Short mmCIF file of C-alpha atoms and ligand atoms in Angstrom, two decimals:
data_model
loop_
_atom_site.label_atom_id
_atom_site.label_comp_id
_atom_site.label_asym_id
_atom_site.label_seq_id
_atom_site.Cartn_x
_atom_site.Cartn_y
_atom_site.Cartn_z
CA MET A 53 15.43 -15.87 4.89
CA THR A 54 14.69 -19.17 3.15
CA ALA A 55 16.37 -19.67 -0.21
CA ASN A 56 13.14 -20.17 -2.17
CA LYS A 57 11.20 -17.31 -0.64
CA LYS A 58 9.97 -14.94 -3.35
CA LEU A 59 9.36 -11.24 -3.08
CA ILE A 60 5.82 -9.89 -3.29
CA LEU A 61 4.80 -6.96 -5.47
CA GLY A 62 1.77 -4.72 -5.10
CA MET A 63 0.83 -1.57 -6.96
CA GLY A 64 -0.45 1.55 -5.24
CA MET A 65 -3.60 2.74 -7.04
CA ILE A 66 -3.68 6.36 -6.06
CA ASP A 67 -5.74 8.23 -8.64
CA GLY A 68 -5.18 6.81 -12.13
CA TYR A 69 -2.59 9.43 -13.13
CA GLY A 70 0.66 8.47 -11.40
CA GLY A 71 3.21 9.30 -8.76
CA LEU A 72 4.31 12.48 -10.55
CA HIS A 73 2.20 15.51 -9.72
CA GLY A 74 2.00 16.58 -13.35
CA ALA A 75 1.18 13.10 -14.69
CA TRP A 76 -2.38 14.22 -15.40
CA ARG A 77 -1.01 16.73 -17.95
CA ALA A 78 1.11 14.24 -19.93
CA PRO A 79 -0.01 14.21 -23.59
CA HIS A 80 -0.61 10.45 -23.54
CA VAL A 81 -2.81 10.67 -20.42
CA ASP A 82 -6.53 11.38 -20.56
CA PRO A 83 -7.07 14.16 -18.00
CA ALA A 84 -10.50 12.66 -17.23
CA ILE A 85 -9.01 9.28 -16.23
CA TYR A 86 -10.08 9.94 -12.62
CA THR A 87 -13.61 8.85 -13.49
CA ASP A 88 -12.68 6.21 -16.11
CA VAL A 89 -12.94 2.80 -14.47
CA ASP A 90 -11.92 1.11 -17.74
CA ALA A 91 -8.52 2.78 -17.31
CA THR A 92 -8.29 1.44 -13.75
CA VAL A 93 -9.04 -2.03 -15.10
CA ARG A 94 -6.37 -1.57 -17.80
CA HIS A 95 -3.74 -0.59 -15.21
CA ALA A 96 -4.75 -3.51 -12.99
CA ARG A 97 -4.44 -5.93 -15.90
CA ALA A 98 -0.96 -4.64 -16.65
CA ALA A 99 0.03 -5.31 -13.04
CA GLU A 100 -1.59 -8.73 -13.26
CA ARG A 101 0.50 -9.49 -16.36
CA GLY A 102 3.48 -8.87 -14.05
CA LYS A 103 2.09 -11.34 -11.45
CA PHE A 104 1.52 -8.59 -8.89
CA ALA A 105 -0.11 -10.02 -5.77
CA PHE A 106 -2.27 -7.00 -5.09
CA LEU A 107 -3.39 -3.48 -5.79
CA PHE A 108 -3.28 -1.20 -2.76
CA THR A 109 -5.73 1.68 -2.49
CA PRO A 110 -4.95 4.29 0.15
CA ASP A 111 -8.02 6.27 1.15
CA PHE A 112 -8.26 9.83 2.38
CA PRO A 113 -11.89 10.66 1.71
CA ALA A 114 -11.50 14.42 1.46
CA VAL A 115 -10.49 17.05 -1.07
CA ARG A 116 -6.97 17.99 -0.03
CA GLY A 117 -4.20 20.24 -1.30
CA ASP A 118 -4.05 22.47 -4.34
CA VAL A 119 -6.64 20.91 -6.62
CA GLU A 120 -6.52 23.84 -8.99
CA GLN A 121 -3.35 22.35 -10.47
CA ASN A 122 -3.14 18.84 -9.00
CA PRO A 123 -5.47 15.83 -9.01
CA ILE A 124 -7.42 14.69 -5.97
CA SER A 125 -4.93 11.87 -5.24
CA ASN A 126 -7.56 9.31 -4.32
CA LEU A 127 -9.88 6.97 -6.14
CA MET A 128 -13.49 8.18 -6.22
CA ASP A 129 -14.48 5.28 -3.99
CA PRO A 130 -11.94 2.45 -3.72
CA LEU A 131 -14.31 -0.42 -2.90
CA ILE A 132 -16.78 0.42 -5.63
CA GLU A 133 -14.05 0.80 -8.24
CA LEU A 134 -12.30 -2.39 -7.12
CA THR A 135 -15.57 -4.24 -7.57
CA ALA A 136 -15.44 -3.29 -11.23
CA VAL A 137 -11.74 -4.18 -11.42
CA ALA A 138 -12.49 -7.59 -9.93
CA ARG A 139 -14.75 -8.30 -12.91
CA GLY A 140 -11.94 -7.41 -15.34
CA THR A 141 -9.14 -9.43 -13.70
CA THR A 142 -8.62 -12.98 -12.47
CA ASN A 143 -5.74 -13.27 -9.99
CA ILE A 144 -4.61 -9.94 -8.65
CA GLY A 145 -5.75 -9.11 -5.10
CA PHE A 146 -7.20 -5.89 -3.69
CA VAL A 147 -5.90 -4.38 -0.47
CA ALA A 148 -8.30 -1.52 0.15
CA THR A 149 -7.92 0.94 2.99
CA GLY A 150 -10.89 1.22 5.33
CA SER A 151 -10.92 3.50 8.37
CA THR A 152 -11.42 1.97 11.80
CA THR A 153 -12.03 5.50 13.07
CA PHE A 154 -15.01 6.57 10.99
CA GLN A 155 -16.57 3.40 9.56
CA GLU A 156 -18.99 1.25 11.47
CA PRO A 157 -17.63 -2.29 11.78
CA PHE A 158 -20.81 -3.79 10.34
CA ASN A 159 -20.42 -1.73 7.12
CA THR A 160 -16.75 -2.66 6.84
CA ALA A 161 -17.42 -6.36 7.43
CA ARG A 162 -20.21 -6.40 4.88
CA GLN A 163 -18.53 -4.46 2.08
CA PHE A 164 -15.14 -6.17 2.28
CA LYS A 165 -16.63 -9.63 2.52
CA ALA A 166 -18.91 -8.94 -0.43
CA LEU A 167 -15.84 -7.85 -2.44
CA ASP A 168 -14.05 -10.98 -1.26
CA VAL A 169 -16.87 -13.25 -2.39
CA LEU A 170 -17.45 -11.63 -5.75
CA SER A 171 -13.69 -11.53 -6.50
CA HIS A 172 -13.40 -15.24 -5.54
CA GLY A 173 -11.15 -14.65 -2.57
CA ARG A 174 -9.01 -11.71 -3.59
CA ALA A 175 -9.90 -9.00 -1.05
CA GLY A 176 -7.79 -7.50 1.71
CA TRP A 177 -8.60 -4.79 4.24
CA ASN A 178 -5.97 -2.21 5.19
CA ALA A 179 -7.29 -1.35 8.63
CA VAL A 180 -6.03 2.12 9.57
CA THR A 181 -6.83 4.71 12.16
CA THR A 182 -7.55 8.07 10.57
CA SER A 183 -5.78 11.10 11.98
CA SER A 184 -6.64 13.69 9.33
CA PRO A 185 -8.84 16.54 10.62
CA ILE A 186 -10.23 17.29 7.16
CA VAL A 187 -11.40 13.69 6.82
CA ALA A 188 -12.88 13.90 10.31
CA ALA A 189 -14.76 17.06 9.30
CA ASN A 190 -16.40 15.17 6.43
CA TYR A 191 -17.93 12.84 9.02
CA GLY A 192 -18.88 15.76 11.25
CA ARG A 193 -16.39 14.55 13.84
CA GLN A 194 -13.14 15.60 15.47
CA ILE A 195 -9.93 13.59 15.83
CA ALA A 196 -9.92 11.77 19.13
CA ASP A 197 -6.66 11.15 20.97
CA ARG A 198 -4.50 8.25 19.95
CA GLY A 199 -5.49 5.99 22.84
CA GLU A 200 -9.15 6.27 21.93
CA ARG A 201 -8.53 5.83 18.19
CA TYR A 202 -6.55 2.65 18.77
CA GLN A 203 -8.99 1.25 21.34
CA ARG A 204 -11.72 1.73 18.75
CA ALA A 205 -9.47 0.11 16.12
CA HIS A 206 -9.04 -3.03 18.24
CA GLU A 207 -12.78 -3.24 18.78
CA VAL A 208 -13.59 -2.64 15.12
CA ILE A 209 -11.15 -5.27 13.82
CA GLN A 210 -12.37 -7.90 16.28
CA ILE A 211 -16.02 -7.21 15.48
CA VAL A 212 -15.32 -7.29 11.74
CA GLN A 213 -13.53 -10.63 12.03
CA GLY A 214 -16.25 -11.92 14.35
CA LEU A 215 -18.88 -10.98 11.76
CA TRP A 216 -16.86 -12.59 8.97
CA GLY A 217 -16.87 -15.84 10.91
CA SER A 218 -20.53 -15.59 11.95
CA TRP A 219 -21.65 -17.44 8.82
CA GLN A 220 -20.11 -20.81 9.58
CA LYS A 221 -18.30 -22.49 6.75
CA ASP A 222 -20.93 -25.20 6.25
CA ALA A 223 -23.99 -23.10 7.09
CA TRP A 224 -25.19 -22.82 3.51
CA ILE A 225 -27.07 -26.01 2.68
CA LYS A 226 -28.81 -24.95 -0.59
CA ASP A 227 -30.73 -28.24 -0.64
CA GLN A 228 -33.67 -27.70 -3.01
CA ALA A 229 -35.17 -31.14 -2.48
CA ALA A 230 -35.05 -30.89 1.31
CA ASN A 231 -36.24 -27.26 1.25
CA ARG A 232 -33.34 -26.13 3.41
CA PHE A 233 -31.46 -23.00 2.39
CA ILE A 234 -29.34 -22.27 5.48
CA ASP A 235 -28.74 -24.16 8.72
CA PRO A 236 -29.86 -21.49 11.20
CA ALA A 237 -27.80 -23.08 13.97
CA LYS A 238 -24.71 -22.15 11.93
CA LEU A 239 -25.64 -18.53 11.38
CA GLN A 240 -25.70 -17.04 14.83
CA PRO A 241 -25.39 -13.54 16.32
CA ILE A 242 -21.98 -12.53 17.64
CA ASN A 243 -23.29 -10.03 20.22
CA MET A 244 -19.99 -8.19 20.53
CA GLN A 245 -20.03 -5.03 22.62
CA GLY A 246 -17.01 -2.79 22.96
CA GLN A 247 -16.50 0.58 24.55
CA TYR A 248 -16.95 2.42 21.24
CA VAL A 249 -18.59 0.02 18.81
CA ALA A 250 -20.84 -3.01 18.88
CA SER A 251 -22.62 -5.38 16.57
CA ARG A 252 -25.15 -8.13 17.00
CA GLY A 253 -24.73 -9.95 13.69
CA PRO A 254 -24.71 -12.39 12.06
CA LEU A 255 -23.46 -11.20 8.69
CA GLY A 256 -25.45 -12.61 5.79
CA ILE A 257 -22.46 -13.42 3.55
CA PRO A 258 -20.90 -16.89 3.11
CA PRO A 259 -17.16 -17.63 3.13
CA SER A 260 -15.14 -16.79 0.03
CA GLU A 261 -12.56 -19.06 -1.59
CA GLN A 262 -10.01 -17.70 0.91
CA GLY A 263 -12.48 -17.72 3.80
CA GLN A 264 -12.40 -14.02 4.56
CA PRO A 265 -10.41 -10.91 3.53
CA VAL A 266 -6.75 -10.64 4.52
CA VAL A 267 -6.10 -7.91 7.11
CA PHE A 268 -3.32 -5.37 6.54
CA THR A 269 -2.39 -2.24 8.42
CA SER A 270 -0.13 0.76 7.81
CA GLY A 271 1.42 3.73 9.53
CA GLY A 272 4.38 4.68 11.67
CA PRO A 273 5.66 2.05 14.15
CA SER A 274 4.12 3.46 17.35
CA PRO A 275 3.45 0.93 20.13
CA HIS A 276 -0.24 1.50 19.43
CA LEU A 277 0.05 0.52 15.78
CA LEU A 278 2.40 -2.36 16.53
CA SER A 279 -0.21 -3.88 18.83
CA ILE A 280 -2.65 -3.83 15.88
CA ALA A 281 -0.06 -5.18 13.44
CA GLY A 282 1.17 -7.88 15.80
CA ARG A 283 -2.26 -9.25 16.60
CA TYR A 284 -4.25 -9.02 13.41
CA ALA A 285 -2.20 -8.05 10.35
CA SER A 286 -0.99 -10.34 7.61
CA GLY A 287 0.55 -7.39 5.77
CA PHE A 288 2.17 -4.14 6.89
CA ILE A 289 2.28 -1.29 4.35
CA ALA A 290 5.26 0.89 5.22
CA GLU A 291 6.86 4.19 4.37
CA VAL A 292 10.64 4.09 4.94
CA TRP A 293 13.62 5.54 3.13
CA THR A 294 16.63 3.42 4.06
CA ILE A 295 17.46 -0.25 4.38
CA GLU A 296 18.51 0.24 8.01
CA GLU A 297 15.23 1.96 8.88
CA ALA A 298 13.24 -0.73 7.08
CA ARG A 299 15.09 -3.60 8.75
CA ALA A 300 14.56 -2.08 12.17
CA GLN A 301 10.87 -1.42 11.49
CA ARG A 302 10.32 -4.87 10.01
CA GLU A 303 11.88 -6.36 13.15
CA LEU A 304 9.50 -4.32 15.34
CA VAL A 305 6.52 -5.64 13.37
CA ARG A 306 7.81 -9.22 13.52
CA ASN A 307 8.47 -8.94 17.26
CA ALA A 308 4.95 -7.60 17.78
CA ALA A 309 3.61 -10.71 16.03
CA ARG A 310 5.85 -12.92 18.20
CA ASP A 311 4.60 -11.14 21.32
CA ALA A 312 1.04 -11.88 20.24
CA GLY A 313 1.85 -15.59 19.96
CA ARG A 314 2.06 -15.66 16.16
CA ASP A 315 4.78 -16.77 13.75
CA PRO A 316 6.48 -13.54 12.52
CA ASP A 317 6.49 -14.89 8.96
CA GLU A 318 2.71 -14.48 9.02
CA VAL A 319 3.14 -10.70 8.63
CA LYS A 320 4.55 -9.49 5.33
CA TYR A 321 6.40 -6.21 5.61
CA ILE A 322 5.88 -4.15 2.46
CA PRO A 323 7.57 -0.74 2.04
CA GLY A 324 6.74 1.66 -0.77
CA ILE A 325 8.83 2.51 -3.82
CA MET A 326 8.30 4.95 -6.68
CA THR A 327 9.49 4.10 -10.16
CA THR A 328 10.49 5.70 -13.44
CA VAL A 329 11.58 3.08 -15.95
CA ALA A 330 13.52 4.55 -18.88
CA PRO A 331 16.33 3.39 -21.22
CA THR A 332 18.84 5.63 -19.42
CA VAL A 333 18.91 7.57 -16.17
CA ARG A 334 19.12 10.83 -18.19
CA GLU A 335 15.95 9.99 -20.12
CA GLY A 336 14.22 9.06 -16.88
CA LEU A 337 15.21 12.35 -15.26
CA ASP A 338 13.97 14.29 -18.28
CA ARG A 339 10.61 12.53 -18.06
CA ARG A 340 10.39 13.37 -14.38
CA LEU A 341 11.42 17.00 -14.90
CA LYS A 342 8.72 17.31 -17.54
CA TYR A 343 5.89 15.85 -15.49
CA SER A 344 6.72 16.73 -11.90
CA GLY A 345 4.54 19.83 -11.87
CA ASP A 346 5.95 22.50 -9.56
CA VAL A 347 7.41 20.16 -6.94
CA ILE A 348 10.99 20.25 -8.25
CA ASP A 349 11.17 24.03 -7.82
CA ALA A 350 9.45 23.77 -4.45
CA ARG A 351 11.90 21.11 -3.22
CA LEU A 352 15.15 22.62 -4.52
CA PRO A 353 15.64 25.00 -1.53
CA HIS A 354 15.52 21.99 0.82
CA LEU A 355 18.51 20.23 -0.72
CA GLY A 356 21.15 22.55 0.80
CA PRO A 357 19.94 22.00 4.39
CA MET A 358 19.78 18.23 3.78
CA LEU A 359 23.44 18.28 2.74
CA GLY A 360 24.57 20.90 5.28
CA ILE A 361 25.74 23.34 2.57
CA GLU A 362 24.52 26.49 0.86
CA ILE A 363 23.36 26.12 -2.73
CA HIS A 364 22.69 29.39 -4.51
CA PRO A 365 19.62 29.33 -6.81
CA ASP A 366 21.86 30.48 -9.68
CA ARG A 367 23.68 27.16 -9.41
CA PHE A 368 20.69 24.79 -9.37
CA ASP A 369 21.66 23.57 -12.83
CA GLU A 370 25.41 23.09 -12.17
CA PRO A 371 26.92 20.07 -10.40
CA LEU A 372 28.08 20.83 -6.85
CA THR A 373 31.63 22.17 -6.71
CA PRO A 374 34.44 20.03 -5.24
CA GLN A 375 34.45 22.39 -2.23
CA GLN A 376 30.72 21.92 -1.68
CA LEU A 377 31.04 18.15 -2.00
CA ALA A 378 33.96 18.12 0.43
CA SER A 379 31.98 19.87 3.15
CA ALA A 380 28.62 18.21 2.41
CA HIS A 381 27.28 15.76 4.99
CA ALA A 382 23.94 14.02 5.39
CA SER A 383 21.60 15.77 7.81
CA PRO A 384 20.80 13.43 10.71
CA ARG A 385 17.34 15.03 10.87
CA ASP A 386 16.16 13.62 7.52
CA PRO A 387 16.61 9.91 6.69
CA ARG A 388 16.56 10.76 2.98
CA SER A 389 19.74 12.86 3.23
CA ALA A 390 22.30 10.07 2.83
CA ASN A 391 20.76 9.05 -0.46
CA ALA A 392 20.59 12.69 -1.59
CA LEU A 393 24.30 13.02 -0.84
CA ALA A 394 25.16 9.81 -2.69
CA VAL A 395 23.28 11.04 -5.77
CA ALA A 396 24.93 14.49 -5.58
CA ARG A 397 28.36 12.82 -5.44
CA GLN A 398 27.62 11.16 -8.78
CA GLY A 399 27.96 14.64 -10.31
CA TRP A 400 24.31 15.54 -10.95
CA SER A 401 23.11 19.15 -10.64
CA PRO A 402 20.81 19.99 -7.71
CA ARG A 403 17.82 19.99 -10.10
CA ASP A 404 18.73 16.49 -11.29
CA VAL A 405 19.36 15.33 -7.72
CA ILE A 406 15.81 16.39 -6.81
CA ALA A 407 14.50 14.78 -10.02
CA HIS A 408 15.93 11.49 -8.70
CA GLY A 409 13.09 11.65 -6.17
CA VAL A 410 15.39 12.09 -3.17
CA ILE A 411 12.70 14.15 -1.37
CA ASP A 412 9.76 11.98 -2.41
CA PHE A 413 7.29 9.97 -0.31
CA HIS A 414 9.27 6.75 -0.82
CA PRO A 415 12.63 5.68 -2.23
CA THR A 416 12.57 6.35 -5.96
CA VAL A 417 14.41 4.52 -8.71
CA VAL A 418 15.00 6.20 -12.08
CA GLY A 419 16.47 4.51 -15.13
CA PRO A 420 16.78 1.07 -16.76
CA GLY A 421 15.00 -2.02 -15.41
CA LYS A 422 18.24 -3.40 -13.99
CA LEU A 423 18.56 -0.49 -11.55
CA HIS A 424 15.06 -1.17 -10.26
CA ALA A 425 15.72 -4.90 -9.94
CA ASP A 426 19.00 -4.20 -8.09
CA HIS A 427 17.21 -1.92 -5.60
CA LEU A 428 14.43 -4.45 -4.89
CA GLN A 429 16.86 -7.34 -4.60
CA GLU A 430 19.20 -5.46 -2.27
CA TRP A 431 16.39 -4.56 0.14
CA PHE A 432 14.81 -8.00 -0.07
CA GLU A 433 18.05 -9.87 0.56
CA ALA A 434 19.03 -7.51 3.39
CA GLY A 435 15.89 -8.53 5.29
CA ALA A 436 14.42 -5.04 4.84
CA ALA A 437 11.26 -6.14 3.01
CA ASP A 438 9.11 -9.13 2.15
CA GLY A 439 7.86 -7.23 -0.87
CA PHE A 440 7.10 -3.74 -2.13
CA TRP A 441 4.17 -1.62 -3.14
CA MET A 442 5.23 0.43 -6.12
CA THR A 443 3.72 3.55 -7.59
CA PRO A 444 4.68 4.17 -11.21
CA ASP A 445 5.43 7.75 -12.26
CA ILE A 446 2.59 7.62 -14.82
CA TYR A 447 0.21 4.66 -14.77
CA GLU A 448 -0.63 4.82 -18.45
CA ASP A 449 2.79 3.54 -19.57
CA GLY A 450 4.83 3.29 -16.34
CA ILE A 451 3.28 0.05 -15.15
CA ASP A 452 3.71 -1.70 -18.51
CA ASP A 453 7.33 -0.53 -18.65
CA PHE A 454 7.93 -1.93 -15.16
CA VAL A 455 6.32 -5.25 -16.06
CA ASP A 456 8.31 -5.50 -19.31
CA GLU A 457 11.67 -4.22 -18.05
CA VAL A 458 11.92 -5.08 -14.34
CA VAL A 459 9.80 -8.19 -13.70
CA PRO A 460 11.71 -10.47 -16.15
CA ILE A 461 15.03 -9.57 -14.46
CA LEU A 462 13.61 -10.41 -11.03
CA GLN A 463 12.30 -13.69 -12.44
CA GLU A 464 15.64 -14.54 -14.06
CA ARG A 465 17.33 -13.91 -10.73
CA GLY A 466 14.95 -16.40 -9.13
CA ILE A 467 13.56 -13.99 -6.54
CA TYR A 468 10.14 -13.35 -8.07
CA PRO A 469 7.39 -15.81 -9.07
CA THR A 470 6.88 -16.65 -12.73
CA ASP A 471 3.22 -17.38 -12.07
CA TYR A 472 0.58 -16.93 -9.40
CA ALA A 473 0.82 -19.46 -6.57
CA GLY A 474 -2.96 -19.64 -6.55
CA SER A 475 -6.13 -17.75 -7.23
CA THR A 476 -6.65 -16.12 -3.82
CA LEU A 477 -4.83 -13.22 -2.18
CA ARG A 478 -4.02 -15.41 0.82
CA GLU A 479 -2.30 -17.99 -1.42
CA ASN A 480 -0.39 -15.34 -3.36
CA LEU A 481 0.84 -13.66 -0.18
CA CYS A 482 1.59 -17.03 1.36
CA VAL A 483 -0.24 -16.23 4.60
CA PRO A 484 -2.16 -18.80 6.67
CA GLU A 485 -5.85 -19.58 6.62
CA GLN A 486 -8.07 -17.69 9.01
CA TYR A 487 -11.82 -17.75 9.42
CA GLY A 488 -13.49 -15.51 11.97
CA LEU A 489 -11.42 -14.31 14.92
CA ASP A 490 -7.92 -15.64 15.50
CA PRO A 491 -8.32 -17.85 18.59
CA ARG A 492 -4.66 -17.22 19.52
CA ILE A 493 -5.44 -13.52 19.95
CA THR A 494 -8.96 -13.45 21.30
CA GLY A 495 -9.35 -16.82 22.97
CA ALA A 496 -12.30 -17.43 20.62
CA GLU A 497 -13.24 -20.95 19.57
CA ASP A 498 -12.95 -21.80 15.90
C1 FMN B 554 2.28 3.93 4.06
C2 FMN B 554 1.13 4.53 4.81
C3 FMN B 554 -0.15 4.49 4.25
C4 FMN B 554 -1.24 5.04 4.92
N1 FMN B 554 -2.46 5.02 4.33
C5 FMN B 554 -3.48 5.65 4.94
C6 FMN B 554 -4.73 5.76 4.28
O1 FMN B 554 -4.89 5.28 3.15
N2 FMN B 554 -5.73 6.42 4.91
C7 FMN B 554 -5.58 6.98 6.16
O2 FMN B 554 -6.53 7.57 6.67
N3 FMN B 554 -4.39 6.89 6.81
C8 FMN B 554 -3.36 6.26 6.22
N4 FMN B 554 -2.15 6.22 6.84
C9 FMN B 554 -2.04 6.90 8.14
C10 FMN B 554 -1.96 5.98 9.34
O3 FMN B 554 -2.87 4.96 9.34
C11 FMN B 554 -2.09 6.77 10.65
O4 FMN B 554 -3.33 7.39 10.78
C12 FMN B 554 -1.07 7.85 10.71
O5 FMN B 554 0.19 7.27 10.51
C13 FMN B 554 -1.14 8.55 12.08
O6 FMN B 554 -0.72 7.68 13.04
P1 FMN B 554 -1.39 7.52 14.47
O7 FMN B 554 -2.86 7.24 14.25
O8 FMN B 554 -0.67 6.34 15.04
O9 FMN B 554 -1.16 8.80 15.19
C14 FMN B 554 -1.05 5.66 6.19
C15 FMN B 554 0.23 5.69 6.75
C16 FMN B 554 1.32 5.15 6.08
C17 FMN B 554 2.68 5.23 6.69
#
């Protein structure tokens, strides 16, 4: 790691409420925020105040889970909402998830490039395969096997990038006096035909300030996904719980880039983190207990098996006994167990251990800004991350608290930028220029 390399921050924009299931019921949160794009803009501006490089929008276009008591956990439509956010912000980028399984490459190329142009070079595309049957059902389809999904993904990404490059950089003449709008020789069909998808092109959208959107991907490190990440991705959105796991996964992603003939530093490895910023750990836990909905009760029975001990429900509010702590050991079946054990050894009750987020989707930090900064710095300096995508517990105040309490510490420590490196996502991620297909991968001419 070079001494002056800075860590990258992104914010997960899940639904406007926050990482806690009960965030939508907090008194300071408007329960209708799901449809309030002004709130999304407000949260984005807060992240921009903290020099975040990007917002990340996952996308599972389906109504999932218990929506009687929990929000839908998705933006209404990420690209449309991000278009509005682009008008209310100036520097922050937008990494929006778009399915390679259900979207036609022409639609993806068109919508993401339009967002890139109107945001002046701030768009990114998180190219994922979709494996959710309920999403498939919304498209009237079934989930194909992995080989087919990833073959389609390769074809889609190459066609999208081909379309992005089909409007050559100097095609747009705009010469009123000469009566020449476009040089037709520089706006040519791509005629790409795969096994599953095809497109003739060209795409009628000029280059943006960063040329074209930055490609990301996300998922578990299967050889299939690594071949996507290694060839096309400039960012890898990850879900890992320990430094060791993250380092190993980051190395897999970097090796995949090397194997594809790229410099591994071209792919930024970005694991998730969930945050509760509060003056003390106790106050943070109380906030989480208040707004976690029913997940704390649902997760409590899992703690005993994670620690290899029995915990009677009558003792959920008492610290573990010395005997329990002596026989406790981290379950090798769950990578979150070692952290759960470390938290339990600090003397917290099982309820408080769970409130630390030890069974959450990502590592969770609860307490003062310094604790958050320590966590990010430790992972960053251990080579476990190039940056993080964070989800605040409650967007309405959690992102401002993070920007006010955590960002200045990272800046003082010299590991986080004090200003944007530039105005495009590519500049702020520090990833190389690309226009059209990458000739190193596809053999295409520039
Ligand atoms: C951090 C993370 C974020 C993801 N975001 C999405 C998403 O927004 N939409 C989606 O359909 N799948 C998403 N996925 C799922 C993966 O793209 C992939 O479909 C899943 O891991 C199944 O893997 P497979 O297709 O290799 O079997 C995400 C996965 C991870 C780990």
